[in-house]
Amino acid sequence: MAVTFDAADAAGVAAFWGGILEREVLSEPGGALLGGHDTQVGLRFVTADTQKSGANRLHLHLTSESLEDQQATVDRAVELGGRHLDVGQLPDEDHVVLADPGGNEFCVIGPGNTFLTGCGLLGEVACDGGRGVGLFWRDVLDWPLVWDQNGETAVQAHRGGTKLAWGGPPLAPKSGRNRQRFDLATDDLRAEVERLIGLGAASIGDRDEGVELVDPDGNEFWVRPS
């Protein structure tokens, strides 16, 4: 799977993340891809004029092995075109909040975070969402539920790696189309869409050779032929 980002300058934002994650940037029609693997999710960037309205409903968490490692990641992000972001975090918090060149928030988490230990550099995709949507994505991906407390949920691939997490209530109201969304590939598009609808998704319609759906919280996602 991949996380797709709408961006006015898809190539530029992809180059930023390629530099941060040290991944090859692959050109695609209308955008660019940073391929994932069995323990790290991919990132896809598509050229679009979707307007940003408030904070995004998902953001990325990068991990650190030491304070020096954390600072090096922050410095590299700023050198590549990122910027510091004030979202009301306190001075004693152990994470640094930044925005990429497309205005997408992300956090560089300090060392010693046991929840993200062993998850790799792209440790977490942190999403707004209730418990129900976490269980929905557990079933969609067939990934184990690794956190389920106080309305918060997280899933992770069987071999470990990047976690997908939902922060539970209260949920911010959705405003317009999400600028980030999950992207799935399948060998049998029709059968997969039917399976997803059976799990609680709703189809919006055909889009870019695939089908766009919404999850139980109303978040768009895309399934396409592999």
Short mmCIF file of C-alpha atoms in Angstrom, two decimals:
data_model
loop_
_atom_site.label_atom_id
_atom_site.label_comp_id
_atom_site.label_asym_id
_atom_site.label_seq_id
_atom_site.Cartn_x
_atom_site.Cartn_y
_atom_site.Cartn_z
CA MET A 1 0.00 0.00 0.00
CA ALA A 2 0.97 3.65 -0.30
CA VAL A 3 -0.09 6.99 1.14
CA THR A 4 -1.00 9.43 -1.62
CA PHE A 5 -0.46 13.18 -1.26
CA ASP A 6 -2.03 15.81 -3.49
CA ALA A 7 0.52 18.52 -4.26
CA ALA A 8 0.77 21.53 -6.54
CA ASP A 9 4.41 20.55 -7.13
CA ALA A 10 4.32 16.77 -6.87
CA ALA A 11 7.87 16.34 -8.15
CA GLY A 12 9.26 18.85 -5.65
CA VAL A 13 7.51 17.33 -2.64
CA ALA A 14 8.52 13.84 -3.76
CA ALA A 15 12.15 14.97 -4.05
CA PHE A 16 11.97 16.30 -0.49
CA TRP A 17 10.71 12.99 0.88
CA GLY A 18 13.13 11.03 -1.25
CA GLY A 19 15.94 12.98 0.39
CA ILE A 20 14.56 12.50 3.90
CA LEU A 21 13.86 8.78 3.55
CA GLU A 22 16.78 8.06 1.20
CA ARG A 23 14.49 6.41 -1.34
CA GLU A 24 14.55 6.58 -5.11
CA VAL A 25 11.95 8.87 -6.65
CA LEU A 26 10.18 7.18 -9.57
CA SER A 27 8.37 9.35 -12.11
CA GLU A 28 4.75 8.41 -12.86
CA PRO A 29 2.11 9.96 -15.10
CA GLY A 30 0.89 12.96 -13.15
CA GLY A 31 3.30 12.60 -10.26
CA ALA A 32 5.97 10.54 -8.55
CA LEU A 33 6.32 7.49 -6.30
CA LEU A 34 8.63 6.55 -3.45
CA GLY A 35 8.18 2.80 -3.46
CA GLY A 36 7.66 0.95 -0.22
CA HIS A 37 8.38 -2.63 0.73
CA ASP A 38 7.05 -5.21 3.14
CA THR A 39 7.93 -3.17 6.25
CA GLN A 40 7.73 0.44 5.00
CA VAL A 41 4.74 1.98 3.28
CA GLY A 42 5.17 3.75 -0.04
CA LEU A 43 4.47 7.42 -0.67
CA ARG A 44 2.83 8.65 -3.86
CA PHE A 45 2.61 12.31 -4.90
CA VAL A 46 0.10 13.44 -7.52
CA THR A 47 -0.25 16.83 -9.14
CA ALA A 48 -3.51 18.37 -7.94
CA ASP A 49 -4.88 21.73 -6.85
CA THR A 50 -6.76 20.36 -3.82
CA GLN A 51 -6.89 23.20 -1.32
CA LYS A 52 -5.62 22.75 2.22
CA SER A 53 -8.24 23.58 4.84
CA GLY A 54 -6.94 23.32 8.38
CA ALA A 55 -4.70 20.54 9.62
CA ASN A 56 -4.43 17.42 7.49
CA ARG A 57 -6.29 14.31 8.65
CA LEU A 58 -3.10 12.27 8.54
CA HIS A 59 0.58 13.02 8.98
CA LEU A 60 3.84 11.08 9.09
CA HIS A 61 6.02 10.30 12.10
CA LEU A 62 9.74 9.78 11.60
CA THR A 63 11.76 7.96 14.24
CA SER A 64 15.15 8.72 15.81
CA GLU A 65 17.82 6.52 17.35
CA SER A 66 19.36 9.35 19.42
CA LEU A 67 19.01 13.07 20.04
CA GLU A 68 21.80 13.63 17.54
CA ASP A 69 19.97 11.50 14.98
CA GLN A 70 16.76 13.47 15.59
CA GLN A 71 18.55 16.78 15.10
CA ALA A 72 20.24 15.49 11.94
CA THR A 73 16.84 14.57 10.48
CA VAL A 74 15.44 18.00 11.37
CA ASP A 75 18.45 19.76 9.86
CA ARG A 76 18.21 17.68 6.70
CA ALA A 77 14.51 18.46 6.38
CA VAL A 78 15.11 22.20 6.66
CA GLU A 79 17.97 22.04 4.15
CA LEU A 80 15.68 20.23 1.70
CA GLY A 81 12.97 22.87 1.95
CA GLY A 82 10.98 21.97 5.06
CA ARG A 83 10.13 24.43 7.82
CA HIS A 84 9.37 24.41 11.52
CA LEU A 85 5.69 24.53 12.42
CA ASP A 86 3.98 25.73 15.59
CA VAL A 87 0.86 23.69 16.33
CA GLY A 88 0.80 24.51 20.04
CA GLN A 89 3.35 21.92 21.10
CA LEU A 90 5.04 22.50 24.46
CA PRO A 91 8.79 23.18 24.80
CA ASP A 92 9.37 19.99 26.80
CA GLU A 93 7.75 17.69 24.24
CA ASP A 94 10.19 15.26 22.65
CA HIS A 95 9.04 15.64 19.05
CA VAL A 96 9.73 18.33 16.47
CA VAL A 97 6.88 19.46 14.22
CA LEU A 98 7.75 20.43 10.66
CA ALA A 99 6.03 20.97 7.33
CA ASP A 100 7.26 19.72 3.97
CA PRO A 101 7.39 22.03 0.90
CA GLY A 102 3.76 21.18 0.18
CA GLY A 103 2.62 22.30 3.63
CA ASN A 104 2.07 18.77 4.96
CA GLU A 105 2.72 18.46 8.67
CA PHE A 106 5.03 15.74 9.98
CA CYS A 107 6.83 14.99 13.23
CA VAL A 108 10.36 13.85 14.00
CA ILE A 109 9.91 11.76 17.14
CA GLY A 110 12.62 11.74 19.79
CA PRO A 111 14.54 8.62 20.83
CA GLY A 112 13.12 6.23 23.38
CA ASN A 113 9.58 6.08 22.00
CA THR A 114 8.74 2.45 22.73
CA PHE A 115 5.60 2.46 20.58
CA LEU A 116 7.71 3.08 17.48
CA THR A 117 10.73 0.97 18.40
CA GLY A 118 11.76 -1.18 15.45
CA CYS A 119 9.30 0.47 13.03
CA GLY A 120 11.96 1.94 10.74
CA LEU A 121 12.54 5.57 9.80
CA LEU A 122 8.97 6.05 8.58
CA GLY A 123 7.60 4.81 11.85
CA GLU A 124 3.95 5.77 11.71
CA VAL A 125 1.17 7.19 9.62
CA ALA A 126 -0.88 9.01 12.27
CA CYS A 127 -4.52 9.50 11.25
CA ASP A 128 -7.67 11.08 12.60
CA GLY A 129 -10.25 8.37 13.10
CA GLY A 130 -12.32 6.39 15.54
CA ARG A 131 -11.95 2.77 16.60
CA GLY A 132 -14.29 1.57 13.88
CA VAL A 133 -12.11 2.87 11.08
CA GLY A 134 -9.05 1.27 12.65
CA LEU A 135 -10.82 -2.08 12.69
CA PHE A 136 -11.93 -1.50 9.10
CA TRP A 137 -8.34 -1.04 7.93
CA ARG A 138 -7.23 -4.03 9.98
CA ASP A 139 -9.62 -6.13 7.93
CA VAL A 140 -8.81 -4.44 4.62
CA LEU A 141 -5.06 -4.97 4.93
CA ASP A 142 -5.16 -8.16 7.01
CA TRP A 143 -2.69 -6.53 9.38
CA PRO A 144 -2.77 -7.35 13.09
CA LEU A 145 -4.21 -4.84 15.52
CA VAL A 146 -1.24 -3.83 17.69
CA TRP A 147 -2.93 -1.12 19.76
CA ASP A 148 -6.53 -0.84 20.96
CA GLN A 149 -7.02 1.45 23.95
CA ASN A 150 -9.37 4.33 24.76
CA GLY A 151 -10.64 4.58 21.21
CA GLU A 152 -7.12 4.64 19.75
CA THR A 153 -6.08 1.88 17.35
CA ALA A 154 -3.03 0.91 15.33
CA VAL A 155 -2.25 -1.82 12.82
CA GLN A 156 1.06 -3.10 11.54
CA ALA A 157 2.15 -5.54 8.86
CA HIS A 158 2.95 -9.07 10.01
CA ARG A 159 6.68 -8.48 9.51
CA GLY A 160 6.60 -5.19 11.41
CA GLY A 161 7.55 -1.76 10.12
CA THR A 162 5.41 1.33 9.63
CA LYS A 163 2.32 1.48 11.84
CA LEU A 164 -0.98 2.97 10.73
CA ALA A 165 -2.62 4.57 13.75
CA TRP A 166 -5.92 6.37 14.48
CA GLY A 167 -6.09 8.77 17.40
CA GLY A 168 -9.71 8.25 18.42
CA PRO A 169 -12.22 10.93 19.46
CA PRO A 170 -12.77 13.80 19.34
CA LEU A 171 -12.59 13.93 15.55
CA ALA A 172 -12.14 17.20 13.69
CA PRO A 173 -14.92 17.85 11.17
CA LYS A 174 -14.02 16.90 7.61
CA SER A 175 -13.77 19.86 5.25
CA GLY A 176 -13.69 19.03 1.56
CA ARG A 177 -11.66 16.34 -0.13
CA ASN A 178 -8.71 14.95 1.84
CA ARG A 179 -5.31 15.90 0.44
CA GLN A 180 -3.88 12.58 1.69
CA ARG A 181 -5.38 9.14 1.32
CA PHE A 182 -4.51 5.47 1.18
CA ASP A 183 -3.78 3.82 -2.15
CA LEU A 184 -4.27 0.08 -2.69
CA ALA A 185 -3.36 -2.13 -5.64
CA THR A 186 -5.10 -5.36 -6.60
CA ASP A 187 -5.01 -8.04 -9.29
CA ASP A 188 -8.83 -8.19 -9.47
CA LEU A 189 -10.35 -4.73 -9.23
CA ARG A 190 -14.02 -5.73 -9.33
CA ALA A 191 -13.65 -8.43 -6.67
CA GLU A 192 -11.60 -6.16 -4.42
CA VAL A 193 -14.12 -3.33 -4.63
CA GLU A 194 -16.90 -5.75 -3.71
CA ARG A 195 -14.83 -6.99 -0.75
CA LEU A 196 -14.15 -3.44 0.45
CA ILE A 197 -17.82 -2.51 0.24
CA GLY A 198 -18.65 -5.64 2.22
CA LEU A 199 -16.25 -4.47 4.93
CA GLY A 200 -17.97 -1.10 5.23
CA ALA A 201 -16.57 1.11 2.45
CA ALA A 202 -18.74 3.03 0.00
CA SER A 203 -17.89 3.59 -3.64
CA ILE A 204 -17.64 7.14 -4.99
CA GLY A 205 -16.96 6.12 -8.56
CA ASP A 206 -14.29 5.42 -11.14
CA ARG A 207 -11.12 7.50 -10.98
CA ASP A 208 -7.84 7.26 -12.91
CA GLU A 209 -8.26 3.63 -14.05
CA GLY A 210 -9.29 2.58 -10.55
CA VAL A 211 -12.16 3.12 -8.15
CA GLU A 212 -12.37 5.70 -5.39
CA LEU A 213 -14.14 4.77 -2.17
CA VAL A 214 -14.61 6.19 1.31
CA ASP A 215 -13.93 4.39 4.58
CA PRO A 216 -16.46 4.35 7.46
CA ASP A 217 -15.23 7.79 8.61
CA GLY A 218 -15.75 9.28 5.15
CA ASN A 219 -12.08 9.40 4.16
CA GLU A 220 -11.39 8.88 0.47
CA PHE A 221 -9.09 6.09 -0.67
CA TRP A 222 -8.25 4.59 -4.02
CA VAL A 223 -7.95 1.03 -5.28
CA ARG A 224 -6.33 0.46 -8.65
CA PRO A 225 -5.14 -2.41 -10.83
CA SER A 226 -1.67 -3.63 -9.88
#
